[in-house]
PDB file of C-alpha atoms in Angstrom:
ATOM      1  CA  VAL L   1     -15.601 -13.086   9.420  1.00  0.00           C
ATOM      2  CA  PHE L   2     -16.683 -16.178   7.487  1.00  0.00           C
ATOM      3  CA  SER L   3     -20.105 -17.756   8.049  1.00  0.00           C
ATOM      4  CA  GLU L   4     -19.831 -20.288   5.201  1.00  0.00           C
ATOM      5  CA  PHE L   5     -16.762 -21.601   3.429  1.00  0.00           C
ATOM      6  CA  GLU L   6     -16.440 -24.349   0.825  1.00  0.00           C
ATOM      7  CA  ILE L   7     -13.807 -23.931  -1.901  1.00  0.00           C
ATOM      8  CA  GLU L   8     -12.022 -26.712  -3.821  1.00  0.00           C
ATOM      9  CA  GLN L   9      -9.374 -28.264  -1.558  1.00  0.00           C
ATOM     10  CA  HIS L  10      -5.672 -28.323  -2.449  1.00  0.00           C
ATOM     11  CA  GLN L  11      -2.665 -28.400  -0.129  1.00  0.00           C
ATOM     12  CA  GLU L  12      -1.291 -25.142  -1.525  1.00  0.00           C
ATOM     13  CA  CYS L  13      -4.674 -23.739  -2.642  1.00  0.00           C
ATOM     14  CA  ALA L  14      -3.304 -23.766  -6.210  1.00  0.00           C
ATOM     15  CA  TYR L  15      -6.650 -24.080  -8.007  1.00  0.00           C
ATOM     16  CA  ASP L  16      -9.745 -22.342  -6.628  1.00  0.00           C
ATOM     17  CA  HIS L  17      -8.857 -20.007  -3.775  1.00  0.00           C
ATOM     18  CA  LEU L  18      -9.622 -16.800  -1.930  1.00  0.00           C
ATOM     19  CA  GLU L  19      -6.846 -14.301  -1.246  1.00  0.00           C
ATOM     20  CA  VAL L  20      -7.115 -11.481   1.281  1.00  0.00           C
ATOM     21  CA  PHE L  21      -4.601  -8.619   1.398  1.00  0.00           C
ATOM     22  CA  ASP L  22      -3.856  -6.089   4.133  1.00  0.00           C
ATOM     23  CA  GLY L  23      -4.379  -2.946   2.043  1.00  0.00           C
ATOM     24  CA  GLU L  24      -5.973  -1.685  -1.151  1.00  0.00           C
ATOM     25  CA  THR L  25      -4.165  -3.793  -3.794  1.00  0.00           C
ATOM     26  CA  GLU L  26      -2.770  -7.274  -4.388  1.00  0.00           C
ATOM     27  CA  LYS L  27       0.696  -5.796  -3.776  1.00  0.00           C
ATOM     28  CA  SER L  28      -0.239  -5.282  -0.108  1.00  0.00           C
ATOM     29  CA  PRO L  29       0.900  -7.873   2.474  1.00  0.00           C
ATOM     30  CA  ILE L  30      -1.182 -11.051   2.269  1.00  0.00           C
ATOM     31  CA  LEU L  31      -3.413 -11.990   5.213  1.00  0.00           C
ATOM     32  CA  GLY L  32      -4.376 -15.379   3.822  1.00  0.00           C
ATOM     33  CA  ARG L  33      -4.740 -17.677   0.809  1.00  0.00           C
ATOM     34  CA  LEU L  34      -7.714 -19.881   1.589  1.00  0.00           C
ATOM     35  CA  CYS L  35      -9.401 -23.007   0.240  1.00  0.00           C
ATOM     36  CA  GLY L  36     -11.021 -26.222   1.512  1.00  0.00           C
ATOM     37  CA  ASN L  37     -14.121 -26.569   3.658  1.00  0.00           C
ATOM     38  CA  LYS L  38     -12.797 -25.593   7.081  1.00  0.00           C
ATOM     39  CA  THR L  39     -14.146 -22.189   8.115  1.00  0.00           C
ATOM     40  CA  PRO L  40     -11.138 -19.826   8.426  1.00  0.00           C
ATOM     41  CA  GLU L  41     -10.427 -17.734  11.501  1.00  0.00           C
ATOM     42  CA  PRO L  42     -11.499 -14.063  11.222  1.00  0.00           C
ATOM     43  CA  LEU L  43      -9.013 -11.910   9.283  1.00  0.00           C
ATOM     44  CA  VAL L  44      -8.059  -8.473  10.609  1.00  0.00           C
ATOM     45  CA  ALA L  45      -6.399  -5.692   8.600  1.00  0.00           C
ATOM     46  CA  THR L  46      -3.966  -3.258  10.214  1.00  0.00           C
ATOM     47  CA  GLY L  47      -5.594  -0.268   8.493  1.00  0.00           C
ATOM     48  CA  ASN L  48      -8.978   0.636   7.005  1.00  0.00           C
ATOM     49  CA  LYS L  49      -8.559  -1.131   3.642  1.00  0.00           C
ATOM     50  CA  MET L  50      -8.696  -4.797   2.649  1.00  0.00           C
ATOM     51  CA  PHE L  51      -8.414  -6.271  -0.856  1.00  0.00           C
ATOM     52  CA  VAL L  52     -10.208  -9.592  -1.501  1.00  0.00           C
ATOM     53  CA  ARG L  53      -9.731 -11.708  -4.633  1.00  0.00           C
ATOM     54  CA  PHE L  54     -11.561 -14.953  -5.482  1.00  0.00           C
ATOM     55  CA  VAL L  55     -10.076 -17.179  -8.211  1.00  0.00           C
ATOM     56  CA  SER L  56     -11.748 -20.253  -9.720  1.00  0.00           C
ATOM     57  CA  ASP L  57     -10.632 -22.446 -12.599  1.00  0.00           C
ATOM     58  CA  ALA L  58     -12.712 -24.336 -15.181  1.00  0.00           C
ATOM     59  CA  SER L  59     -12.954 -27.689 -13.388  1.00  0.00           C
ATOM     60  CA  VAL L  60     -14.105 -28.607  -9.844  1.00  0.00           C
ATOM     61  CA  GLN L  61     -16.822 -26.393  -8.371  1.00  0.00           C
ATOM     62  CA  ARG L  62     -17.920 -26.022  -4.761  1.00  0.00           C
ATOM     63  CA  LYS L  63     -20.506 -24.002  -2.871  1.00  0.00           C
ATOM     64  CA  GLY L  64     -18.330 -20.922  -2.283  1.00  0.00           C
ATOM     65  CA  PHE L  65     -18.119 -18.639   0.729  1.00  0.00           C
ATOM     66  CA  GLN L  66     -20.040 -16.038   2.670  1.00  0.00           C
ATOM     67  CA  ALA L  67     -18.310 -13.381   4.748  1.00  0.00           C
ATOM     68  CA  THR L  68     -19.171 -10.167   6.551  1.00  0.00           C
ATOM     69  CA  HIS L  69     -16.948  -7.228   7.397  1.00  0.00           C
ATOM     70  CA  SER L  70     -17.000  -4.710  10.214  1.00  0.00           C
ATOM     71  CA  THR L  71     -14.813  -1.840  11.337  1.00  0.00           C
ATOM     72  CA  GLU L  72     -12.930  -1.701  14.591  1.00  0.00           C
ATOM     73  CA  CYS L  73     -11.748   1.588  15.980  1.00  0.00           C
ATOM     74  CA  GLY L  74      -8.042   2.177  16.281  1.00  0.00           C
ATOM     75  CA  GLY L  75      -5.172   0.596  14.383  1.00  0.00           C
ATOM     76  CA  ARG L  76      -1.675   1.245  13.118  1.00  0.00           C
ATOM     77  CA  LEU L  77      -1.372   4.116  10.645  1.00  0.00           C
ATOM     78  CA  LYS L  78       1.588   4.986   8.451  1.00  0.00           C
ATOM     79  CA  VAL L  79       2.516   8.667   8.595  1.00  0.00           C
ATOM     80  CA  GLU L  80       4.034  10.475   5.622  1.00  0.00           C
ATOM     81  CA  SER L  81       4.771  14.090   4.686  1.00  0.00           C
ATOM     82  CA  LYS L  82       1.415  14.277   2.897  1.00  0.00           C
ATOM     83  CA  PRO L  83      -1.253  15.111   5.517  1.00  0.00           C
ATOM     84  CA  ARG L  84      -3.842  12.455   6.363  1.00  0.00           C
ATOM     85  CA  ASP L  85      -7.025  12.541   8.417  1.00  0.00           C
ATOM     86  CA  LEU L  86      -8.097  10.584  11.483  1.00  0.00           C
ATOM     87  CA  TYR L  87     -11.659  10.599  12.826  1.00  0.00           C
ATOM     88  CA  SER L  88     -12.870   9.576  16.277  1.00  0.00           C
ATOM     89  CA  HIS L  89     -15.464   7.135  14.935  1.00  0.00           C
ATOM     90  CA  ALA L  90     -16.852   5.755  11.673  1.00  0.00           C
ATOM     91  CA  GLN L  91     -20.081   7.806  11.794  1.00  0.00           C
ATOM     92  CA  PHE L  92     -18.284  11.102  12.464  1.00  0.00           C
ATOM     93  CA  GLY L  93     -20.423  13.992  11.211  1.00  0.00           C
ATOM     94  CA  ASP L  94     -23.632  11.938  11.258  1.00  0.00           C
ATOM     95  CA  ASN L  95     -23.718  10.755  14.866  1.00  0.00           C
ATOM     96  CA  ASN L  96     -21.968  11.531  18.129  1.00  0.00           C
ATOM     97  CA  TYR L  97     -19.241   9.128  19.227  1.00  0.00           C
ATOM     98  CA  PRO L  98     -20.347   5.930  21.023  1.00  0.00           C
ATOM     99  CA  GLY L  99     -20.061   5.353  24.773  1.00  0.00           C
ATOM    100  CA  GLN L 100     -17.778   2.939  26.611  1.00  0.00           C
ATOM    101  CA  VAL L 101     -15.030   3.043  24.003  1.00  0.00           C
ATOM    102  CA  ASP L 102     -11.280   2.609  24.356  1.00  0.00           C
ATOM    103  CA  CYS L 103      -9.563   3.086  21.003  1.00  0.00           C
ATOM    104  CA  GLU L 104      -5.858   3.243  20.304  1.00  0.00           C
ATOM    105  CA  TRP L 105      -4.231   4.464  17.115  1.00  0.00           C
ATOM    106  CA  LEU L 106      -0.493   4.083  16.651  1.00  0.00           C
ATOM    107  CA  LEU L 107       0.887   6.661  14.220  1.00  0.00           C
ATOM    108  CA  VAL L 108       4.251   5.575  12.835  1.00  0.00           C
ATOM    109  CA  SER L 109       6.461   7.748  10.627  1.00  0.00           C
ATOM    110  CA  GLU L 110       9.939   7.233   9.163  1.00  0.00           C
ATOM    111  CA  ARG L 111      12.907   7.093  11.477  1.00  0.00           C
ATOM    112  CA  GLY L 112      14.429  10.485  12.061  1.00  0.00           C
ATOM    113  CA  SER L 113      11.168  12.364  11.477  1.00  0.00           C
ATOM    114  CA  ARG L 114       8.632  13.794  13.903  1.00  0.00           C
ATOM    115  CA  LEU L 115       4.862  14.070  13.800  1.00  0.00           C
ATOM    116  CA  GLU L 116       2.680  17.146  13.594  1.00  0.00           C
ATOM    117  CA  LEU L 117      -0.893  16.715  14.820  1.00  0.00           C
ATOM    118  CA  SER L 118      -3.427  19.415  14.086  1.00  0.00           C
ATOM    119  CA  PHE L 119      -6.921  19.246  15.589  1.00  0.00           C
ATOM    120  CA  GLN L 120      -9.380  20.376  12.903  1.00  0.00           C
ATOM    121  CA  ILE L 121     -12.491  19.651  14.986  1.00  0.00           C
ATOM    122  CA  PHE L 122     -12.563  18.696  18.656  1.00  0.00           C
ATOM    123  CA  GLU L 123     -15.757  18.332  20.680  1.00  0.00           C
ATOM    124  CA  VAL L 124     -15.366  15.929  23.588  1.00  0.00           C
ATOM    125  CA  GLU L 125     -17.280  16.009  26.896  1.00  0.00           C
ATOM    126  CA  GLU L 126     -15.778  18.738  29.125  1.00  0.00           C
ATOM    127  CA  GLU L 127     -14.571  18.031  32.670  1.00  0.00           C
ATOM    128  CA  ALA L 128     -11.928  19.818  34.769  1.00  0.00           C
ATOM    129  CA  ASP L 129      -9.502  16.868  34.871  1.00  0.00           C
ATOM    130  CA  CYS L 130     -10.721  15.296  31.598  1.00  0.00           C
ATOM    131  CA  GLY L 131     -11.772  12.259  33.637  1.00  0.00           C
ATOM    132  CA  TYR L 132     -14.862  11.196  31.680  1.00  0.00           C
ATOM    133  CA  ASP L 133     -14.224  11.326  27.932  1.00  0.00           C
ATOM    134  CA  TYR L 134     -10.758  12.264  26.702  1.00  0.00           C
ATOM    135  CA  VAL L 135      -8.051  11.958  24.071  1.00  0.00           C
ATOM    136  CA  GLU L 136      -4.597  11.201  25.449  1.00  0.00           C
ATOM    137  CA  LEU L 137      -1.397  11.398  23.397  1.00  0.00           C
ATOM    138  CA  PHE L 138       1.881   9.606  24.089  1.00  0.00           C
ATOM    139  CA  ASP L 139       5.263  10.246  22.473  1.00  0.00           C
ATOM    140  CA  GLY L 140       6.051   6.608  21.716  1.00  0.00           C
ATOM    141  CA  LEU L 141       4.728   3.092  21.187  1.00  0.00           C
ATOM    142  CA  ASP L 142       2.561   2.722  24.293  1.00  0.00           C
ATOM    143  CA  SER L 143       1.159   4.452  27.376  1.00  0.00           C
ATOM    144  CA  THR L 144       4.464   4.151  29.258  1.00  0.00           C
ATOM    145  CA  ALA L 145       5.939   6.774  26.892  1.00  0.00           C
ATOM    146  CA  VAL L 146       6.095  10.488  27.748  1.00  0.00           C
ATOM    147  CA  GLY L 147       2.638  12.064  27.704  1.00  0.00           C
ATOM    148  CA  LEU L 148       1.899  14.830  25.204  1.00  0.00           C
ATOM    149  CA  GLY L 149      -1.322  15.765  26.987  1.00  0.00           C
ATOM    150  CA  ARG L 150      -4.834  14.645  27.866  1.00  0.00           C
ATOM    151  CA  PHE L 151      -7.551  16.675  26.171  1.00  0.00           C
ATOM    152  CA  CYS L 152     -11.320  17.136  26.418  1.00  0.00           C
ATOM    153  CA  GLY L 153     -13.779  19.978  25.813  1.00  0.00           C
ATOM    154  CA  SER L 154     -12.550  21.976  22.823  1.00  0.00           C
ATOM    155  CA  GLY L 155      -9.113  20.336  22.752  1.00  0.00           C
ATOM    156  CA  PRO L 156      -5.618  21.791  22.334  1.00  0.00           C
ATOM    157  CA  PRO L 157      -5.467  25.321  20.882  1.00  0.00           C
ATOM    158  CA  GLU L 158      -2.493  24.653  18.618  1.00  0.00           C
ATOM    159  CA  GLU L 159      -0.564  21.923  16.831  1.00  0.00           C
ATOM    160  CA  ILE L 160       1.186  19.208  18.789  1.00  0.00           C
ATOM    161  CA  TYR L 161       4.654  18.000  17.812  1.00  0.00           C
ATOM    162  CA  SER L 162       6.234  14.733  18.858  1.00  0.00           C
ATOM    163  CA  ILE L 163       9.873  14.280  19.847  1.00  0.00           C
ATOM    164  CA  GLY L 164      10.107  10.798  18.331  1.00  0.00           C
ATOM    165  CA  ASP L 165       8.755   9.131  15.188  1.00  0.00           C
ATOM    166  CA  THR L 166       5.749   7.432  16.816  1.00  0.00           C
ATOM    167  CA  VAL L 167       2.646   8.732  18.599  1.00  0.00           C
ATOM    168  CA  LEU L 168      -0.014   6.717  20.411  1.00  0.00           C
ATOM    169  CA  ILE L 169      -3.511   8.249  20.489  1.00  0.00           C
ATOM    170  CA  HIS L 170      -5.863   6.856  23.136  1.00  0.00           C
ATOM    171  CA  PHE L 171      -9.564   7.818  22.980  1.00  0.00           C
ATOM    172  CA  HIS L 172     -11.645   6.933  26.044  1.00  0.00           C
ATOM    173  CA  THR L 173     -15.375   7.485  26.553  1.00  0.00           C
ATOM    174  CA  ASP L 174     -17.647   6.647  29.466  1.00  0.00           C
ATOM    175  CA  ASP L 175     -21.268   5.502  29.302  1.00  0.00           C
ATOM    176  CA  THR L 176     -23.046   8.867  29.608  1.00  0.00           C
ATOM    177  CA  ILE L 177     -22.680  12.137  27.660  1.00  0.00           C
ATOM    178  CA  SER L 178     -21.289  11.924  24.128  1.00  0.00           C
ATOM    179  CA  LYS L 179     -20.399  14.738  21.741  1.00  0.00           C
ATOM    180  CA  LYS L 180     -19.419  15.230  18.101  1.00  0.00           C
ATOM    181  CA  GLY L 181     -15.905  13.767  18.438  1.00  0.00           C
ATOM    182  CA  PHE L 182     -12.681  14.783  16.761  1.00  0.00           C
ATOM    183  CA  HIS L 183     -10.911  15.119  13.427  1.00  0.00           C
ATOM    184  CA  ILE L 184      -7.110  15.140  13.545  1.00  0.00           C
ATOM    185  CA  ARG L 185      -4.879  15.913  10.570  1.00  0.00           C
ATOM    186  CA  TYR L 186      -1.434  14.369  10.885  1.00  0.00           C
ATOM    187  CA  LYS L 187       1.812  14.335   8.906  1.00  0.00           C
ATOM    188  CA  SER L 188       5.524  13.712   9.344  1.00  0.00           C
ATOM    189  CA  ILE L 189       7.968  16.602   9.444  1.00  0.00           C
ATOM    190  CA  ARG L 190      11.689  17.128   9.872  1.00  0.00           C
ATOM    191  CA  TYR L 191      12.695  18.530  13.242  1.00  0.00           C
ATOM    192  CA  PRO L 192      10.549  21.532  14.145  1.00  0.00           C
ATOM    193  CA  ASP L 193      12.073  23.592  16.936  1.00  0.00           C
ATOM    194  CA  THR L 194       9.017  23.602  19.197  1.00  0.00           C
ATOM    195  CA  THR L 195       7.266  20.942  21.220  1.00  0.00           C
ATOM    196  CA  HIS L 196       3.891  21.655  22.761  1.00  0.00           C
ATOM    197  CA  THR L 197       2.821  19.601  25.735  1.00  0.00           C
ATOM    198  CA  LYS L 198       0.072  19.999  28.256  1.00  0.00           C
ATOM    199  CA  LYS L 199      -0.302  18.216  31.573  1.00  0.00           C
TER     200      LYS L 199
END
């Protein structure tokens, strides 16, 4: 989010400019190439990394820019055969998860593969129907897909396998009791012969 912005103007931002990429290097997809004195709209990355590069030449100088960054929960995550970790909230391990949260993570793997989700740590407010705080998993792009279970308390006892190549994770919390949260390890696999679901 930009609070101040004044960089040498050019129609194609060929001279002084700010480039922002959706990932950890300049080879990542570009979110914007910016110049001029009009404050840009906020830029949002799809994952948890953003690469920012400011370039200035030897001639015209302007004031520059000021920007702040913040993290939003949720997002789209690429799934590969190498396991990766997902945490319920940014301060996992230091603080309990916040109240009144609805976060959605979309885990997308290659076509023809399935996902394995393994709950390393799971401490979410317990309730018989998991009606207060819960993690809900769907075997597809959105909440109209087949449910893989709604979990609270100490979570699922074993790994969860998807049928398709995409899983939606929805984390909901109410405004009262909060607990430690969860740590999920996920990876893509080729056709396991078991699918675990829980209603």
